[in-house]
C-alpha cells in the first residue's frame, strides 16, 4: 500500500485509527508504533468511530518483536527466562579465560566488582552490535575497540579481541536459551519472510511513526513493506529523508508556527512554580480541568517530585507516564545510607558515627517500632537521639555495632541485630539479596515507611531486583566486603522507574519527551528546556568510539540528536501553543533547540514571548502544617537550657527550632557534616585561646610571632596527627596558619592594649519570665577589659557578613509587640544581647558590650553591638525583652509554626521534613 506522509498538525494515531476503521473487520487488523502511547490514543479514536468493538492487535515495536519471535515456526529455538546478571555470568564464568584475556588480567587477579562492571558494559556494547546485525568478522578489523588496558588492544592473540568474545558470548546465550532483545531482532532479520507472513494473516497491518532504523529493524520492516499487506504512516519532515523504509515525496510541507513563550527561571523548583502559574492553578481554588490535548513534557526525572507536589494536586484529572525514578525514593535513599554505612567500616570493624547516624535518622529507621512492632516509634527516636547526643558529647568518631547496642538500649540493639548485622554475615550475592529482602520486609512491617504514598511500588521493585540477582547465575559470587554487595545492588536497581497509573487518554498528560513521540497536543508546557537537560544526547562511550560506530553502522550521537530534532519539531509544529520553562544559572541556559526556535521565528519576523521570572518561589501552597505541642513537650521545653542559637532558630521559624533543638536533627551537622569549615573554625578558636593565655603574650610584636607559632604548633600537631580519622588536612593547616598571622596583625594594630580577661568561658545563668525561671548558657570566645568597658568577643570563621549576627534596626523601630505578631524574623540575631546578659552576671557593675570578629572575611573586622552614640540601657532593655518574649512563646504557644517569611524555607536544611520537595 502507498505510504502516507502527514503534514505538521495531522494526528498520527487518529489517522492510523481511521485506516483501521475502514477494514471490513477492524479487529483483524494490526497496528504497530515505535512506542506504547500512540496505541492508547489510536484505540480511543477507533472506539469513538466504531463504537465498542473488539480491539485490533496494537503493539509497541518491542512488543511486536516479542510477538513475532514467539510465533516463529523454528522449533529448534528454546527460550529460557533470564535476567541481566545471568548474561554477566556467561562472560564471567563460561568465558572466564577469554574475558580475563580481553581485560588483560590473569585469572584471579581482578576483583569480582571490577569484572562485573566490565561484563555489564561489554554486554551493552554487544547488544548494540547484535541489533545492527554486525558480523564478528567485521569487528575483527577494529583493534581499537577498547579494553581497560590499551596495550592489550594491539595484540594479535585471538581471544583478546572483542569480536571473539562477542561471537562466543552469543553462541553460549543461544545454547542456554537466553535470547536477548538484540538476538531476537537479529534472528527475525534473518527470517524476515516469516515476519511478512505473520502480517499477511491480518486484513491490514498499519505501521505508524517509524524514524531512524537500525539494520535489523530496517530488514524486517522492508520485507513487511514489500510483502506484508501493510500501510506505513510517517510524520513528514525534511529530516525523514533516508531514515525510513520509503522515500519521502517531494512536496512542500505546511508548517504553521505556534504561539510560543519562553519563561526564564532561577531554579528547577522555580520552573515548576511558574508552570503552575501558566496552568492558571492557585491554592484554595477548585481543581482545574484539562483535556488530553494538553501536555506537560518532563524531560528529566528530577522534575517529577516537585511537579507531583506543586502542580498535579491542583489538576482534576491527569496522567503521568514519565516514570518515577527509583533513585528518588526514600527506600533507595535508605540503601544508599547502608552503602555509606558499610563503606565506613574500618579495620577494627567499627562504623563511622557520622554514617551510622545518617542511617539511623533515615525516616524509615528512626520510626521503626521495636519489639516486632509492639513498641512506639517515639521510643526508637528517643533512643537514637540520646545515643547521638552521647556520641557528640564524647566526640566519638568510630564505634562498633556491639558498643552501639550496649549504649543505645533495646530498640537500638534490635535494629542493629535485625537490620544491619544480617548484611555483615552475607558471604555471596545471593545471601546479600536474601538479607535485602528481609530488610525491606522488616521496614514494611515495623516502620512507618509503608505509610509513604509510593511505598507499595518501590520496595516491591527493589525486592524484585533482589530476587532477580538471587535467582541468577551470579548468586554464588562473593565480594570482598559488604559495601561492595550494596554498591552492586544499588547500581543494579538505579535504572528502574515506575510509571504512575491514570488514564493515558484523559486529562492533562505528563510525559517524558520520548513518550510524546508521534502524539499531537494543542498546548504544550515544556519543563527543563535547558541546555544541560535537553536534548539528552551523550557522546559515545570508550568501548565503541565514534569511528567504530560509523564503520559498523551503529547509531552515533549525531543520529540520536536527529531523533530528538525530528520528534521535537513534529511535537512543537503540530501544536497551537507552547510554553518553555528553563533555568538560567552558572551551569546552564536555554536549550540549543530553544535558540534555534527563536532564530527561526526571528528570521520570519514572527513574534514570540519571553519573560524572566524573578519573583521569589512561593512555598505557601504547601500549607506546611504546624506541629502541636503536647503538655509533655511543654514541660520538656521548660526544663531545657537555652542558648542564643535556640532563640535565633525559633525566631526564624518555629518548626526549624522544633527540628533542630527539640528533635536535635540539626546536630547531624555537628556530628556528620563534612569537616572543612567547622574543623578549621575549631582549630582557629583553640589556637587563639592558647595564644592569648601563653606566657609572654604581652611582649613586643616580634616575640608575639614566636608565641603564635608555638600556639599554632601545639594545636595543629595534635589535630594533624589525627588526620586519618577526623583531623584536618595539610591544605587546611596552611589556611589556618595564614589566618592566625592575619589575626595577629589585626590585633596588633590598635587592640594590643586591651586586657584579655578570659578565653573560651562558659557561663550559665537564669532569667525569670512570668514566674518561670529559664536556664541559659553562653560560651564566650574571649572577654576583654577595654579601658573599664567589658567586651565579649565572638570569633566567626565563616565568610558571612557580620550583620547576620547582630539584631536588626527594626527591633527598635517597629516595636516588639508588632514584631511578635508574625514578624519575628525582623529581630535578626540575639547572640550578642544574650552574651551581654551572660557577662553581666559576672561583671555586675561594669559597662558591657559585645562584638563579632570575622576571621573568615578577606579582611578581619570587628563590629560592636553598642556604638558610642547609642542609648545603651534603652537598647539592652529592648533586647532583653525580646529574649523573654521568645522564651515565653517557646513554652507557651500551642504549636511550632512554619516560618513567617517564606524566604527562610528556600535554603532550609529541614525543607524535606516540611515536605517541600517530597524528597
Ligand atoms: S522549610 Fe520552612 S517551615 Fe519548614 S522548617 Fe524550614 S524554614 Fe521552617
JSON list of N, CA and C in Angstrom, two decimals, residues 135-162:
[
{"chain": "A", "resi": 135, "resn": "UNK", "atom": "N", "xyz": [28.49, -8.60, 11.94]},
{"chain": "A", "resi": 135, "resn": "UNK", "atom": "CA", "xyz": [29.13, -9.93, 11.92]},
{"chain": "A", "resi": 135, "resn": "UNK", "atom": "C", "xyz": [30.43, -9.89, 12.73]},
{"chain": "A", "resi": 136, "resn": "UNK", "atom": "N", "xyz": [30.75, -10.96, 13.46]},
{"chain": "A", "resi": 136, "resn": "UNK", "atom": "CA", "xyz": [32.01, -10.95, 14.24]},
{"chain": "A", "resi": 136, "resn": "UNK", "atom": "C", "xyz": [33.22, -10.65, 13.38]},
{"chain": "A", "resi": 137, "resn": "UNK", "atom": "N", "xyz": [33.21, -11.16, 12.16]},
{"chain": "A", "resi": 137, "resn": "UNK", "atom": "CA", "xyz": [34.40, -10.93, 11.33]},
{"chain": "A", "resi": 137, "resn": "UNK", "atom": "C", "xyz": [34.60, -9.45, 10.99]},
{"chain": "A", "resi": 138, "resn": "UNK", "atom": "N", "xyz": [33.50, -8.70, 10.96]},
{"chain": "A", "resi": 138, "resn": "UNK", "atom": "CA", "xyz": [33.65, -7.25, 10.71]},
{"chain": "A", "resi": 138, "resn": "UNK", "atom": "C", "xyz": [34.30, -6.56, 11.90]},
{"chain": "A", "resi": 139, "resn": "UNK", "atom": "N", "xyz": [34.00, -7.07, 13.06]},
{"chain": "A", "resi": 139, "resn": "UNK", "atom": "CA", "xyz": [34.57, -6.45, 14.27]},
{"chain": "A", "resi": 139, "resn": "UNK", "atom": "C", "xyz": [36.07, -6.67, 14.35]},
{"chain": "A", "resi": 140, "resn": "UNK", "atom": "N", "xyz": [36.53, -7.76, 13.73]},
{"chain": "A", "resi": 140, "resn": "UNK", "atom": "CA", "xyz": [37.96, -8.08, 13.86]},
{"chain": "A", "resi": 140, "resn": "UNK", "atom": "C", "xyz": [38.86, -6.95, 13.36]},
{"chain": "A", "resi": 141, "resn": "UNK", "atom": "N", "xyz": [38.33, -6.19, 12.42]},
{"chain": "A", "resi": 141, "resn": "UNK", "atom": "CA", "xyz": [39.15, -5.08, 11.88]},
{"chain": "A", "resi": 141, "resn": "UNK", "atom": "C", "xyz": [39.41, -4.02, 12.94]},
{"chain": "A", "resi": 142, "resn": "UNK", "atom": "N", "xyz": [38.55, -4.00, 13.96]},
{"chain": "A", "resi": 142, "resn": "UNK", "atom": "CA", "xyz": [38.61, -2.87, 14.88]},
{"chain": "A", "resi": 142, "resn": "UNK", "atom": "C", "xyz": [39.40, -3.18, 16.14]},
{"chain": "A", "resi": 143, "resn": "UNK", "atom": "N", "xyz": [40.69, -3.20, 15.96]},
{"chain": "A", "resi": 143, "resn": "UNK", "atom": "CA", "xyz": [41.55, -3.46, 17.10]},
{"chain": "A", "resi": 143, "resn": "UNK", "atom": "C", "xyz": [41.46, -2.34, 18.12]},
{"chain": "A", "resi": 144, "resn": "UNK", "atom": "N", "xyz": [40.94, -1.19, 17.73]},
{"chain": "A", "resi": 144, "resn": "UNK", "atom": "CA", "xyz": [40.89, -0.07, 18.67]},
{"chain": "A", "resi": 144, "resn": "UNK", "atom": "C", "xyz": [39.70, -0.15, 19.61]},
{"chain": "A", "resi": 145, "resn": "UNK", "atom": "N", "xyz": [38.85, -1.17, 19.40]},
{"chain": "A", "resi": 145, "resn": "UNK", "atom": "CA", "xyz": [37.77, -1.33, 20.36]},
{"chain": "A", "resi": 145, "resn": "UNK", "atom": "C", "xyz": [38.40, -1.47, 21.73]},
{"chain": "A", "resi": 146, "resn": "UNK", "atom": "N", "xyz": [37.90, -0.73, 22.64]},
{"chain": "A", "resi": 146, "resn": "UNK", "atom": "CA", "xyz": [38.65, -0.52, 23.87]},
{"chain": "A", "resi": 146, "resn": "UNK", "atom": "C", "xyz": [38.63, -1.68, 24.86]},
{"chain": "A", "resi": 147, "resn": "UNK", "atom": "N", "xyz": [39.77, -1.92, 25.48]},
{"chain": "A", "resi": 147, "resn": "UNK", "atom": "CA", "xyz": [39.83, -2.77, 26.66]},
{"chain": "A", "resi": 147, "resn": "UNK", "atom": "C", "xyz": [40.43, -1.89, 27.75]},
{"chain": "A", "resi": 148, "resn": "UNK", "atom": "N", "xyz": [40.32, -2.27, 29.05]},
{"chain": "A", "resi": 148, "resn": "UNK", "atom": "CA", "xyz": [40.84, -1.37, 30.09]},
{"chain": "A", "resi": 148, "resn": "UNK", "atom": "C", "xyz": [42.33, -1.12, 29.96]},
{"chain": "A", "resi": 149, "resn": "UNK", "atom": "N", "xyz": [43.04, -2.06, 29.36]},
{"chain": "A", "resi": 149, "resn": "UNK", "atom": "CA", "xyz": [44.46, -1.84, 29.18]},
{"chain": "A", "resi": 149, "resn": "UNK", "atom": "C", "xyz": [44.73, -1.66, 27.70]},
{"chain": "A", "resi": 150, "resn": "UNK", "atom": "N", "xyz": [45.12, -0.44, 27.34]},
{"chain": "A", "resi": 150, "resn": "UNK", "atom": "CA", "xyz": [45.27, -0.13, 25.91]},
{"chain": "A", "resi": 150, "resn": "UNK", "atom": "C", "xyz": [46.28, -1.05, 25.23]},
{"chain": "A", "resi": 151, "resn": "UNK", "atom": "N", "xyz": [47.32, -1.47, 25.98]},
{"chain": "A", "resi": 151, "resn": "UNK", "atom": "CA", "xyz": [48.34, -2.28, 25.35]},
{"chain": "A", "resi": 151, "resn": "UNK", "atom": "C", "xyz": [47.77, -3.60, 24.86]},
{"chain": "A", "resi": 152, "resn": "UNK", "atom": "N", "xyz": [46.67, -4.03, 25.50]},
{"chain": "A", "resi": 152, "resn": "UNK", "atom": "CA", "xyz": [46.09, -5.31, 25.10]},
{"chain": "A", "resi": 152, "resn": "UNK", "atom": "C", "xyz": [45.46, -5.23, 23.72]},
{"chain": "A", "resi": 153, "resn": "UNK", "atom": "N", "xyz": [45.04, -4.04, 23.34]},
{"chain": "A", "resi": 153, "resn": "UNK", "atom": "CA", "xyz": [44.30, -3.91, 22.07]},
{"chain": "A", "resi": 153, "resn": "UNK", "atom": "C", "xyz": [45.15, -4.25, 20.85]},
{"chain": "A", "resi": 154, "resn": "UNK", "atom": "N", "xyz": [46.38, -3.97, 20.95]},
{"chain": "A", "resi": 154, "resn": "UNK", "atom": "CA", "xyz": [47.19, -4.14, 19.75]},
{"chain": "A", "resi": 154, "resn": "UNK", "atom": "C", "xyz": [47.71, -5.58, 19.61]},
{"chain": "A", "resi": 155, "resn": "UNK", "atom": "N", "xyz": [47.48, -6.39, 20.59]},
{"chain": "A", "resi": 155, "resn": "UNK", "atom": "CA", "xyz": [47.98, -7.74, 20.50]},
{"chain": "A", "resi": 155, "resn": "UNK", "atom": "C", "xyz": [47.14, -8.56, 19.53]},
{"chain": "A", "resi": 156, "resn": "UNK", "atom": "N", "xyz": [47.81, -9.55, 18.90]},
{"chain": "A", "resi": 156, "resn": "UNK", "atom": "CA", "xyz": [47.08, -10.32, 17.90]},
{"chain": "A", "resi": 156, "resn": "UNK", "atom": "C", "xyz": [46.42, -11.58, 18.46]},
{"chain": "A", "resi": 157, "resn": "UNK", "atom": "N", "xyz": [46.63, -11.82, 19.74]},
{"chain": "A", "resi": 157, "resn": "UNK", "atom": "CA", "xyz": [46.10, -13.07, 20.27]},
{"chain": "A", "resi": 157, "resn": "UNK", "atom": "C", "xyz": [44.60, -13.12, 20.05]},
{"chain": "A", "resi": 158, "resn": "UNK", "atom": "N", "xyz": [44.18, -14.32, 19.64]},
{"chain": "A", "resi": 158, "resn": "UNK", "atom": "CA", "xyz": [42.81, -14.48, 19.19]},
{"chain": "A", "resi": 158, "resn": "UNK", "atom": "C", "xyz": [41.77, -14.01, 20.21]},
{"chain": "A", "resi": 159, "resn": "UNK", "atom": "N", "xyz": [41.93, -14.42, 21.46]},
{"chain": "A", "resi": 159, "resn": "UNK", "atom": "CA", "xyz": [40.85, -14.18, 22.43]},
{"chain": "A", "resi": 159, "resn": "UNK", "atom": "C", "xyz": [40.91, -12.81, 23.06]},
{"chain": "A", "resi": 160, "resn": "UNK", "atom": "N", "xyz": [41.89, -12.05, 22.69]},
{"chain": "A", "resi": 160, "resn": "UNK", "atom": "CA", "xyz": [41.92, -10.70, 23.24]},
{"chain": "A", "resi": 160, "resn": "UNK", "atom": "C", "xyz": [41.02, -9.78, 22.43]},
{"chain": "A", "resi": 161, "resn": "UNK", "atom": "N", "xyz": [40.45, -10.25, 21.44]},
{"chain": "A", "resi": 161, "resn": "UNK", "atom": "CA", "xyz": [39.63, -9.40, 20.58]},
{"chain": "A", "resi": 161, "resn": "UNK", "atom": "C", "xyz": [38.18, -9.42, 21.01]},
{"chain": "A", "resi": 162, "resn": "UNK", "atom": "N", "xyz": [37.65, -8.29, 20.96]},
{"chain": "A", "resi": 162, "resn": "UNK", "atom": "CA", "xyz": [36.23, -8.08, 21.24]},
{"chain": "A", "resi": 162, "resn": "UNK", "atom": "C", "xyz": [35.38, -9.04, 20.38]}
]
